[in-house]
PDB file of C-alpha atoms and ligand atoms in Angstrom:
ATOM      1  CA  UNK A   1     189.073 119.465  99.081  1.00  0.00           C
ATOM      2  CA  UNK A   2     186.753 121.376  96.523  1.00  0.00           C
ATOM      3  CA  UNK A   3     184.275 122.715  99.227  1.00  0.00           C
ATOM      4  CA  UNK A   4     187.193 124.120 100.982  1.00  0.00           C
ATOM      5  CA  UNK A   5     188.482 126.005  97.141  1.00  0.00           C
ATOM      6  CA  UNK A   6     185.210 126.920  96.860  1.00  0.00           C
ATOM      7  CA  UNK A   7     185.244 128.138 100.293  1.00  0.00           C
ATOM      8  CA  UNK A   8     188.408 130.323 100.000  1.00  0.00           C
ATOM      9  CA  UNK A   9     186.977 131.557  96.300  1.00  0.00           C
ATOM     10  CA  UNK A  10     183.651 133.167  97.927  1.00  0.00           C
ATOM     11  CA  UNK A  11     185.635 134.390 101.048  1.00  0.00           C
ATOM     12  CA  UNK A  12     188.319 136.430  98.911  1.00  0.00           C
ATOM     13  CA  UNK A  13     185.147 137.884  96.877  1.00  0.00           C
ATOM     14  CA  UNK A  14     183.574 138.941 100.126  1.00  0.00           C
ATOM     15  CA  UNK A  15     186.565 140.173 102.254  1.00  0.00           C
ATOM     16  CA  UNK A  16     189.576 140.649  99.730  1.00  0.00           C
ATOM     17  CA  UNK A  17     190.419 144.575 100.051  1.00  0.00           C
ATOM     18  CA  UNK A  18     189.262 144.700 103.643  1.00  0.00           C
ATOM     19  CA  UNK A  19     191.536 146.059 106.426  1.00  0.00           C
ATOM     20  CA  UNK A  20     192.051 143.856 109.316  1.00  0.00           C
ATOM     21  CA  UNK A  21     192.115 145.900 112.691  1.00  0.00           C
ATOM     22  CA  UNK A  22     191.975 142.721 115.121  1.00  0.00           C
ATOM     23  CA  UNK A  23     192.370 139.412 115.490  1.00  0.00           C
ATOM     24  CA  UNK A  24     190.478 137.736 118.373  1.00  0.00           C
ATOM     25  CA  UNK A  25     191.047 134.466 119.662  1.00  0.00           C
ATOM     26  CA  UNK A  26     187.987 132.912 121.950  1.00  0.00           C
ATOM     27  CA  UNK A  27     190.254 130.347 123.474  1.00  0.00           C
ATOM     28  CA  UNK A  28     193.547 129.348 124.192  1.00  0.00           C
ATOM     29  CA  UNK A  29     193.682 126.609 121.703  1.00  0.00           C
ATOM     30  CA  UNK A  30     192.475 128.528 118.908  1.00  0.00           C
ATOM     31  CA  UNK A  31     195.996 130.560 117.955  1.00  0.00           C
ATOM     32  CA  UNK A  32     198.743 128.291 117.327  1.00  0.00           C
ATOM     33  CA  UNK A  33     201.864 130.171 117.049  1.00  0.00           C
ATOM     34  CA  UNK A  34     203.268 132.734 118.753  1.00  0.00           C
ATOM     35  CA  UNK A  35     205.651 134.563 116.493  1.00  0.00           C
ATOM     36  CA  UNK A  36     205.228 136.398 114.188  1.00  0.00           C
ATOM     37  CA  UNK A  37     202.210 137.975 116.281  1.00  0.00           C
ATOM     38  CA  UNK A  38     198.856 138.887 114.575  1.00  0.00           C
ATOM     39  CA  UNK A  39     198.753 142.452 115.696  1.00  0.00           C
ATOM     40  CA  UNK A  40     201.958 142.620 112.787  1.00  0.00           C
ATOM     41  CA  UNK A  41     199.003 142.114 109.520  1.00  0.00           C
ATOM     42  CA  UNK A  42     197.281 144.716 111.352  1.00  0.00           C
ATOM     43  CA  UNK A  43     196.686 147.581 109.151  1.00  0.00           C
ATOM     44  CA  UNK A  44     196.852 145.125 106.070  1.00  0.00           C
ATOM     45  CA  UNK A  45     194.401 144.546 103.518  1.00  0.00           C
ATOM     46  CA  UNK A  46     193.338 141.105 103.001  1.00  0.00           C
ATOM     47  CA  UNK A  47     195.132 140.643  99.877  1.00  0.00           C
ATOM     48  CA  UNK A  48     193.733 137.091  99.076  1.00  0.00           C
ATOM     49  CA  UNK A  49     192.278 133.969 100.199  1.00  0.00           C
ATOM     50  CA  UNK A  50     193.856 130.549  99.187  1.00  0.00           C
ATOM     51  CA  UNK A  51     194.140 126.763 100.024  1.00  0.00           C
ATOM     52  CA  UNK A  52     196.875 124.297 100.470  1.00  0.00           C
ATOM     53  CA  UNK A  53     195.728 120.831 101.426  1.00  0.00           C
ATOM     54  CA  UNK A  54     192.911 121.415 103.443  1.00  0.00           C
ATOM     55  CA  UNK A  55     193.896 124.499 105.116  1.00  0.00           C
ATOM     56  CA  UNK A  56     192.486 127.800 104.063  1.00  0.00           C
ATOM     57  CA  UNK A  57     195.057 131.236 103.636  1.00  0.00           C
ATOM     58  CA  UNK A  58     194.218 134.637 104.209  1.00  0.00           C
ATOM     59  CA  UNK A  59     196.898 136.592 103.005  1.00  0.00           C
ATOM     60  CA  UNK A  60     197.713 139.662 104.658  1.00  0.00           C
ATOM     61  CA  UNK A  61     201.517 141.825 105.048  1.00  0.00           C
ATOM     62  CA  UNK A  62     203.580 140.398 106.463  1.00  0.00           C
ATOM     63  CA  UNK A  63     201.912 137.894 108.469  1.00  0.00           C
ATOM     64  CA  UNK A  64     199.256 135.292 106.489  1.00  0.00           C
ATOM     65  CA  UNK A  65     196.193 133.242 108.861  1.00  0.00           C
ATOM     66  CA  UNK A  66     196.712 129.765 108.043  1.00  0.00           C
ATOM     67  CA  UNK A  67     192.928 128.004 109.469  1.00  0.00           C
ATOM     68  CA  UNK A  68     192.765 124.304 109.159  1.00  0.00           C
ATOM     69  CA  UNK A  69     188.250 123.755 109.399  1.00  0.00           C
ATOM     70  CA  UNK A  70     187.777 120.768 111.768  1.00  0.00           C
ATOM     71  CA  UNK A  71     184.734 118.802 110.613  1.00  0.00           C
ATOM     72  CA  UNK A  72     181.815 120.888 109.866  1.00  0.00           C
ATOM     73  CA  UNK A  73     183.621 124.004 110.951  1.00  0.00           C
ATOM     74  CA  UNK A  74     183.458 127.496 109.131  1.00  0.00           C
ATOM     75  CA  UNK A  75     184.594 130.741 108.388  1.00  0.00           C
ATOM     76  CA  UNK A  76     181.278 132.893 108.491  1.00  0.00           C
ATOM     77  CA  UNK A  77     180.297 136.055 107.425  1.00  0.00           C
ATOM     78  CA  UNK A  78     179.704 137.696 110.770  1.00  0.00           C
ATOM     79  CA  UNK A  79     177.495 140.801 111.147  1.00  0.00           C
ATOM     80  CA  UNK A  80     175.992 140.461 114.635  1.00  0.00           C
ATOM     81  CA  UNK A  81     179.221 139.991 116.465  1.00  0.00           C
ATOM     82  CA  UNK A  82     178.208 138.607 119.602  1.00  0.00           C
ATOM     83  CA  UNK A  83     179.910 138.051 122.639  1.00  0.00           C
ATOM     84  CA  UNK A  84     179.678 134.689 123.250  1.00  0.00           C
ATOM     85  CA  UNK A  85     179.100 133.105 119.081  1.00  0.00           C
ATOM     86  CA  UNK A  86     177.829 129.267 119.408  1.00  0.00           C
ATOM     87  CA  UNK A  87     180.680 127.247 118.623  1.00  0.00           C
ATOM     88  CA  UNK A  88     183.151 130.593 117.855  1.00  0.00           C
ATOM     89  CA  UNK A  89     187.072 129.680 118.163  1.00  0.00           C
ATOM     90  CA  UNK A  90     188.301 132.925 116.342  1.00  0.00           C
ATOM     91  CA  UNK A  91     187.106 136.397 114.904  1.00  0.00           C
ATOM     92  CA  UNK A  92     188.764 138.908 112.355  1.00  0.00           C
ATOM     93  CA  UNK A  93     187.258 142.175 112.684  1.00  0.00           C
ATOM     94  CA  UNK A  94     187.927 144.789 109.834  1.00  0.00           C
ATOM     95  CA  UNK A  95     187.831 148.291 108.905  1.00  0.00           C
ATOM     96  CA  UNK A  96     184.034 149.403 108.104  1.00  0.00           C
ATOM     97  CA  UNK A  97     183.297 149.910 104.349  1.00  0.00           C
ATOM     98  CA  UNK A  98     181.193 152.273 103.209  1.00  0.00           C
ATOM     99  CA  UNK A  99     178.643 150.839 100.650  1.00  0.00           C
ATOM    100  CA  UNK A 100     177.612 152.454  97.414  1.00  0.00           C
ATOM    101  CA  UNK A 101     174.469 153.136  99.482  1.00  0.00           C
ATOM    102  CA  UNK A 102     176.079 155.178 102.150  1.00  0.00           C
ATOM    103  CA  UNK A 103     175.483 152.585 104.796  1.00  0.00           C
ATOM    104  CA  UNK A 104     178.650 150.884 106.275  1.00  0.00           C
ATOM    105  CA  UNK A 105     179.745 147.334 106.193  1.00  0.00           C
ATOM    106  CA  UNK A 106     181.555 146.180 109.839  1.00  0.00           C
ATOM    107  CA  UNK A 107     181.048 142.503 109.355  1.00  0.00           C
ATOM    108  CA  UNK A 108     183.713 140.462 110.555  1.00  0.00           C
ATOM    109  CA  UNK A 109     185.198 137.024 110.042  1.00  0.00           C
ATOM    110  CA  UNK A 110     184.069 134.259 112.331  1.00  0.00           C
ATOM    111  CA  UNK A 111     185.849 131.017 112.535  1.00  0.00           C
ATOM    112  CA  UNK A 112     183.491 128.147 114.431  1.00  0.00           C
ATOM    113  CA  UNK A 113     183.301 124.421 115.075  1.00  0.00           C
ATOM    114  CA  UNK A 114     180.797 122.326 115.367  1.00  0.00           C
ATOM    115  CA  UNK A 115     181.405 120.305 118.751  1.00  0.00           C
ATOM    116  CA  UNK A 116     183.466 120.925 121.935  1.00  0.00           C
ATOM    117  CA  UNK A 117     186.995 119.573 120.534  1.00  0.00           C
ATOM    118  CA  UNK A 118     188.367 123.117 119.611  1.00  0.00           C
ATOM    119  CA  UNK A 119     190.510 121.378 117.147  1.00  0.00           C
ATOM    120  CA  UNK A 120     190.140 123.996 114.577  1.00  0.00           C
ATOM    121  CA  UNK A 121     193.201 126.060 114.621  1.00  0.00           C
ATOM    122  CA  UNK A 122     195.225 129.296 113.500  1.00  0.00           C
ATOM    123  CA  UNK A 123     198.528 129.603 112.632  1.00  0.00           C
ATOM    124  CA  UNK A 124     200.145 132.774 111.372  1.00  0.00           C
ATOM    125  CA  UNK A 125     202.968 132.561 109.290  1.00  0.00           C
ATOM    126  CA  UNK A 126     205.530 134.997 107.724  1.00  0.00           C
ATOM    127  CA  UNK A 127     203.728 135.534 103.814  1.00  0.00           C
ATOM    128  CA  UNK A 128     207.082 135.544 102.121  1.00  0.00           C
ATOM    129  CA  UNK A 129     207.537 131.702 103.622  1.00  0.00           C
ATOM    130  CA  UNK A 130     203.895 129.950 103.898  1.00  0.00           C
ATOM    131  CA  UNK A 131     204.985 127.175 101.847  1.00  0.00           C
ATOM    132  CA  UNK A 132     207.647 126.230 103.903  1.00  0.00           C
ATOM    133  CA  UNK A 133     206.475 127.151 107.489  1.00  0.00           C
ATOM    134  CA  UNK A 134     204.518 124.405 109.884  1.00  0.00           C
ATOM    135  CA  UNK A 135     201.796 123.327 109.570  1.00  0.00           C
ATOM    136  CA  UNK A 136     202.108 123.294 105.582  1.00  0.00           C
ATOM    137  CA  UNK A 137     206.028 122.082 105.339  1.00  0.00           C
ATOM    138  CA  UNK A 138     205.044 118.749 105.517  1.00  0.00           C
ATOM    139  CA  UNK A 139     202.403 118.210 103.040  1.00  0.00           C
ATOM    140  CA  UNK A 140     202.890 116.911  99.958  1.00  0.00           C
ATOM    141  CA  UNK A 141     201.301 118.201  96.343  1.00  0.00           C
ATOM    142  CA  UNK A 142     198.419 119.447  95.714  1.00  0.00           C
ATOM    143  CA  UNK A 143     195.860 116.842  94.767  1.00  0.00           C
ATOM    144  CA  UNK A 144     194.359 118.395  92.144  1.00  0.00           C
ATOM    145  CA  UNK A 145     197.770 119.744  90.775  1.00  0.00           C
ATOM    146  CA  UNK A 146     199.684 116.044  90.879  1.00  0.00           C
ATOM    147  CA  UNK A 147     201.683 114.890  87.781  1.00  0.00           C
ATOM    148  CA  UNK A 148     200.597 111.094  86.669  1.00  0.00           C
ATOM    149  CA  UNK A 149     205.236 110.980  87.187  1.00  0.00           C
ATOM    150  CA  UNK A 150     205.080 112.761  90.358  1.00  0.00           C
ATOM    151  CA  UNK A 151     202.475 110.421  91.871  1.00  0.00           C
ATOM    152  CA  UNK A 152     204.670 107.606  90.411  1.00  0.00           C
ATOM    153  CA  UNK A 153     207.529 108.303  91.812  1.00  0.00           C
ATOM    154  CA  UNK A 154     205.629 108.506  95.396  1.00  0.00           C
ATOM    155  CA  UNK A 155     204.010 105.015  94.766  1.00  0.00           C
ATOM    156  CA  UNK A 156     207.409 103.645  94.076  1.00  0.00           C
ATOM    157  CA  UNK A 157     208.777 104.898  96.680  1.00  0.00           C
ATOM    158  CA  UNK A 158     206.006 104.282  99.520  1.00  0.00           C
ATOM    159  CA  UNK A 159     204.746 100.738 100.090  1.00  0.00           C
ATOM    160  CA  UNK A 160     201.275 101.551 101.357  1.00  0.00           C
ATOM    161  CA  UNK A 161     197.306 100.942 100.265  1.00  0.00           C
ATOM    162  CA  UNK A 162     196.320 103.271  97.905  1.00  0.00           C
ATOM    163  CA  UNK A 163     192.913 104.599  99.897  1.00  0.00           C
ATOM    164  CA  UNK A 164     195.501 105.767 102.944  1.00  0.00           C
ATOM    165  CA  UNK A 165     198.285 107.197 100.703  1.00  0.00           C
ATOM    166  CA  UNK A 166     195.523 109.144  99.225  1.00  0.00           C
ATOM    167  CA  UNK A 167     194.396 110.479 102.890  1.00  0.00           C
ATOM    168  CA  UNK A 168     197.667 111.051 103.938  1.00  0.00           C
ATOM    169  CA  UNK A 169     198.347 114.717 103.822  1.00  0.00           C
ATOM    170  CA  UNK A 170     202.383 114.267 103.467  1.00  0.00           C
ATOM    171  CA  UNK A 171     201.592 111.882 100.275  1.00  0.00           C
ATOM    172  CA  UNK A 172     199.375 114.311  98.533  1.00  0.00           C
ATOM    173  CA  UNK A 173     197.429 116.988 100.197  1.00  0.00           C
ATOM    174  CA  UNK A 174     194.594 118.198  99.811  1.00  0.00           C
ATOM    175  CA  UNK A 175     192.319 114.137  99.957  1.00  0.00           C
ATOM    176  CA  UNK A 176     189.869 113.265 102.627  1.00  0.00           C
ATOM    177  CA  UNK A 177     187.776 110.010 103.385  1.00  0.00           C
ATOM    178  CA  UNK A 178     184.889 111.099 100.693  1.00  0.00           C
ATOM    179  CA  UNK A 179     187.719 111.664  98.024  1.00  0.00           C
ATOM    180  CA  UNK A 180     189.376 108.758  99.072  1.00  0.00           C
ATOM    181  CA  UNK A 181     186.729 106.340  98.411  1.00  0.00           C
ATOM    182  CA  UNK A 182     185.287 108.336  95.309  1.00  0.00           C
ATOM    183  CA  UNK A 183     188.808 107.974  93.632  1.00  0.00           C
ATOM    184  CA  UNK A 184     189.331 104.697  94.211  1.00  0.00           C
ATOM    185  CA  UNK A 185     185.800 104.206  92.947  1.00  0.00           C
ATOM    186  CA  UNK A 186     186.166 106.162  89.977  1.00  0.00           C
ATOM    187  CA  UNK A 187     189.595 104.610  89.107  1.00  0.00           C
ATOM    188  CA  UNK A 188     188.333 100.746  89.532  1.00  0.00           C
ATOM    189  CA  UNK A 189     191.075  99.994  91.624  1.00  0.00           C
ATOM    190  CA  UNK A 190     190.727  98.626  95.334  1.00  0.00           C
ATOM    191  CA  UNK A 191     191.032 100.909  98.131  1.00  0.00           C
ATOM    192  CA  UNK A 192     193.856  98.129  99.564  1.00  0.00           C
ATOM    193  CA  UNK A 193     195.559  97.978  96.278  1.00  0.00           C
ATOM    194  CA  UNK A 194     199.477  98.566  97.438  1.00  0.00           C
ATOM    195  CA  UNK A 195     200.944 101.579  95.724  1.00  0.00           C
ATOM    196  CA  UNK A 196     204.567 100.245  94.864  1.00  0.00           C
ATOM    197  CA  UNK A 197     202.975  97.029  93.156  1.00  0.00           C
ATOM    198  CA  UNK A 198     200.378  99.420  91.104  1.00  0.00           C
ATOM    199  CA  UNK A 199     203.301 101.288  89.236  1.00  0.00           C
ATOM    200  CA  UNK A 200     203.299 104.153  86.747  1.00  0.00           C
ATOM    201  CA  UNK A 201     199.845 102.728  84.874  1.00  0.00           C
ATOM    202  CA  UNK A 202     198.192 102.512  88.172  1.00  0.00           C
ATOM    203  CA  UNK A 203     199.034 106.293  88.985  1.00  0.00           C
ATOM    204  CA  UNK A 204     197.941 107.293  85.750  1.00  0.00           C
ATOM    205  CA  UNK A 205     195.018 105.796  86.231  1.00  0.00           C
ATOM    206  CA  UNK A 206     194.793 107.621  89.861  1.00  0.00           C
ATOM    207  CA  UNK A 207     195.260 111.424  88.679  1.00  0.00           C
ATOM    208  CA  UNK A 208     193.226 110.598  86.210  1.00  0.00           C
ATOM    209  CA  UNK A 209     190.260 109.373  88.622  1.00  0.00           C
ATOM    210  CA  UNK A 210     191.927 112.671  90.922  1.00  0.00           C
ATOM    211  CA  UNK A 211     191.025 115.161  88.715  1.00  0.00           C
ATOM    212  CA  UNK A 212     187.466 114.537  87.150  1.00  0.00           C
ATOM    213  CA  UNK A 213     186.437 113.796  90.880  1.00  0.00           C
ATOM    214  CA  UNK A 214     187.982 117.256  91.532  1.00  0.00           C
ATOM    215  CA  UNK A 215     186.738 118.912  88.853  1.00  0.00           C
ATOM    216  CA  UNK A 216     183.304 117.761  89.917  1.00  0.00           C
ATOM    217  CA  UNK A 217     183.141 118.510  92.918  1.00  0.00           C
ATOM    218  CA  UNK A 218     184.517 121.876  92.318  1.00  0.00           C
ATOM    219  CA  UNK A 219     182.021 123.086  89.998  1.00  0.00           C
ATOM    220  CA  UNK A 220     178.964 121.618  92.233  1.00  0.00           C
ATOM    221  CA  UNK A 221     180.722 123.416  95.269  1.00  0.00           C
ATOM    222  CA  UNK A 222     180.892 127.057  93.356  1.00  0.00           C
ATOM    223  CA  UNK A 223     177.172 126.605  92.755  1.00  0.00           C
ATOM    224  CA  UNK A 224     176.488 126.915  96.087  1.00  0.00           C
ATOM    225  CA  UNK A 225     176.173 130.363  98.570  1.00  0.00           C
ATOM    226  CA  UNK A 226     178.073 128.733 100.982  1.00  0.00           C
ATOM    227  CA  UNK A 227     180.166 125.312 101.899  1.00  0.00           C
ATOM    228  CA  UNK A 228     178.291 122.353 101.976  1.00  0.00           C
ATOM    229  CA  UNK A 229     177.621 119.984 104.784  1.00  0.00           C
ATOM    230  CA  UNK A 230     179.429 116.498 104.523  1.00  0.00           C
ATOM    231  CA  UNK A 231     176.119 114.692 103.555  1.00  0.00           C
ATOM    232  CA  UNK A 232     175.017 117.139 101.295  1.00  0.00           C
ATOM    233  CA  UNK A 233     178.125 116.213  98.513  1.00  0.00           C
ATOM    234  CA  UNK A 234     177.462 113.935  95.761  1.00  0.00           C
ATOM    235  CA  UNK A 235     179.407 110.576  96.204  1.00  0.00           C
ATOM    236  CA  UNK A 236     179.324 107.524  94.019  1.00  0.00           C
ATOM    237  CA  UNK A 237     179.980 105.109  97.096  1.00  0.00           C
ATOM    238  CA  UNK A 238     181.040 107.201  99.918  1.00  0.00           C
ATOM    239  CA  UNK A 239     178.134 107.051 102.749  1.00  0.00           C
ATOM    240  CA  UNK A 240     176.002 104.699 100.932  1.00  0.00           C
ATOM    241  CA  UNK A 241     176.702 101.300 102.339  1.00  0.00           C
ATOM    242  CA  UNK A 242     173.962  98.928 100.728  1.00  0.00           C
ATOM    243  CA  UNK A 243     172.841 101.004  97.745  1.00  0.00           C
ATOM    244  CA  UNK A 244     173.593 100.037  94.133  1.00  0.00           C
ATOM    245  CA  UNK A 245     176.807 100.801  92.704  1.00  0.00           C
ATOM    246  CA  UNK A 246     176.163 103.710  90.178  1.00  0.00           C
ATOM    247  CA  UNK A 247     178.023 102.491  87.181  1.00  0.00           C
ATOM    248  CA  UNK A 248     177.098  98.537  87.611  1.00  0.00           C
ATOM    249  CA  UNK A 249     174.489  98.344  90.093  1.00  0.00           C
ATOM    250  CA  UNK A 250     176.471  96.014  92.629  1.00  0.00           C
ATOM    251  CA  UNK A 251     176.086  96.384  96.277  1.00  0.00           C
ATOM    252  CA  UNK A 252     178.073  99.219  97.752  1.00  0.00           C
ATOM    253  CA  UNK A 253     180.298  97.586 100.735  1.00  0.00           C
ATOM    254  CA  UNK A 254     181.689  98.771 103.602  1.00  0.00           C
ATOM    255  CA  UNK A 255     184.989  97.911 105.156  1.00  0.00           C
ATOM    256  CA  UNK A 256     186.685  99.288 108.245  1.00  0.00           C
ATOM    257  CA  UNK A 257     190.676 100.526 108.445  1.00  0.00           C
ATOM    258  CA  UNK A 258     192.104 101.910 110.509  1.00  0.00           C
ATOM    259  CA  UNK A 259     189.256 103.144 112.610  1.00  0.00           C
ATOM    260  CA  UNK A 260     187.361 104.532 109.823  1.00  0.00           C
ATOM    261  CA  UNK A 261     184.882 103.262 107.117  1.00  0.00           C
ATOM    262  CA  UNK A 262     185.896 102.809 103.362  1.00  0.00           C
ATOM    263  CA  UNK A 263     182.954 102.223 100.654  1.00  0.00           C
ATOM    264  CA  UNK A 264     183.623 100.195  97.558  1.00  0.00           C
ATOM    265  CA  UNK A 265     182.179  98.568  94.634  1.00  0.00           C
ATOM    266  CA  UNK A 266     183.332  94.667  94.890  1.00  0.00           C
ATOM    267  CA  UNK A 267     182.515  94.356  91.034  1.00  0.00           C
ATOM    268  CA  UNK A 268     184.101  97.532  90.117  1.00  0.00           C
ATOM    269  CA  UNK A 269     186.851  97.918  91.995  1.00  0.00           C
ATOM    270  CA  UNK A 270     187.665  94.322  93.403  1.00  0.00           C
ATOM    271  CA  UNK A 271     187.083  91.858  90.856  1.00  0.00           C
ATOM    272  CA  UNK A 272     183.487  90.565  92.876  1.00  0.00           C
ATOM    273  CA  UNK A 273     185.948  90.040  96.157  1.00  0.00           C
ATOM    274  CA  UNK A 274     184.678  91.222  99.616  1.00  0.00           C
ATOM    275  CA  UNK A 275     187.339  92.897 101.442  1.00  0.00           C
ATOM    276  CA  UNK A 276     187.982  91.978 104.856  1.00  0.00           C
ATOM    277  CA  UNK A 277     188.224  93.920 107.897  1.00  0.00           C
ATOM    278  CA  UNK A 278     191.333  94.807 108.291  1.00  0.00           C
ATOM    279  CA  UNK A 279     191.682  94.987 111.974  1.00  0.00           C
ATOM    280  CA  UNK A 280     190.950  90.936 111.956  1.00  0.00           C
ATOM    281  CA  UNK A 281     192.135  89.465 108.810  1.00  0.00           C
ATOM    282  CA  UNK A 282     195.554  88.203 108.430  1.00  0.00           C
ATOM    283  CA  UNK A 283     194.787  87.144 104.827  1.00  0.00           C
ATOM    284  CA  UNK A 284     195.336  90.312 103.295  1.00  0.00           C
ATOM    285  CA  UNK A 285     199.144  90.701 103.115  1.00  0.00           C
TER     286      UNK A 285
HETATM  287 ZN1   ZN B 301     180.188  99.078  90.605  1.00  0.00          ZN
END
């Protein structure tokens, strides 16, 4: 998730340093855990901001906020601190700062959603065991950070199409539905491809396609001021149902699986074949 690196990147610039004196919950959904408590990081610098799969890390002693964004949601610079934010799940307030113009800087952290889901959450973890405490124990490596032997030895050992082994956080982490169908684009393969049957070539070919759609994303995403919105990121196929293919000017389809939609190029990626809708063909096994 680059928008979520780049994310993490401009909030450590902001905040690192700053001393958290609260942590305030808006709902009883928001805070996930209840040991170790917040109150323990206060008094604690932020001593970075980080990512793992799609969850964002503020790094405090001894306790580290692990916020998983639901779509569209945020953490914002918040100066006005109002009682009731729109959309506000969560707030970290910190120590003022004085700036080099005498004036003090209070502004907090706010965490928001866009909807009424509250599926946006905290967790807080011990620091010296992030890696290894829920929700992160279960996800697999880093997208961007996958070996083309790593990702081999996953294929081989999990019989599934290659556009949900990419979204599946426990496969690799870090992949959502844009990525997804960008990859697959950019590697030519189909987004039904099986992963077992595409072998060590085919996950060469997959990290490969990983990382320049990574990379890519990542350095249009630190151009910005703040994260973009889902439609504003650059996509090859992903959203555009109907438009020309940009690398051979073929019709951009759409398929449906497993309740969501995945883009492809037939020429590019399926040898001129239309994929079927999975829910209704039985020709596809
Ligand atoms: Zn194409």
């Amino acid at each position: 998730m680059p928008e979520i690196q780049a994310h993490a990147e401009r909030l450590e610039e902001q905040f690192g340093g700053r001393v958290l004196t609260k942590f305030v919950p808006f709902n009883f959904t928001a805070l996930k855990t209840a040991v170790p408590a917040p109150d323990e990081a206060y008094g604690s610098p932020l001593l970075g901001v980080g990512r793992r799969g799609k969850y964002l890390l503020l790094r405090f002693e001894p306790v580290t906020f692990v916020v998983h964004l639901m779509q569209g949601g945020r953490l914002l610079v918040d100066t006005k601190q109002s009682k009731k934010p729109r959309g506000g799940q969560a707030r970290f307030l910190f120590e003022p700062v004085e700036r080099d113009d005498g004036s003090f800087d209070d502004s907090a952290l706010l965490l928001t959603e866009q909807g009424t889901e509250r599926r946006a959450g905290v967790w807080c973890v011990p620091s010296a065991d992030v890696s290894s405490s829920p929700p992160l124990d279960k996800l697999g490596p880093e997208a961007s950070e996958v070996s083309p032997d790593e990702l081999a030895e996953l294929f081989a050992a999990n019989s599934m199409r290659v556009h949900g082994f990419l979204r599946d956080q426990r496969m690799i982490a870090g992949v959502g539905r844009r990525l997804a169908n960008e990859v697959c684009h950019r590697a030519k393969i189909s987004p039904f491809a099986n992963t077992k049957k595409s072998g060590a070539e085919g996950a060469a070919v997959v990290v490969d396609a990983l990382q320049s759609c990574i990379a890519e994303g990542l350095d249009e995403e630190r151009q910005r001021p703040d994260m973009s919105s889902s439609k504003d990121r650059p996509s090859g196929v992903h959203g555009r149902t109907g438009e020309a293919c940009p690398v051979c000017g073929d019709t951009i389809r759409a398929v449906e699986y497993s309740g969501y939609t995945v883009n492809y190029c037939p020429t590019c990626q399926t040898g001129g074949k239309t994929l079927a809708d999975n829910t209704t063909s039985k020709f596809l096994k």
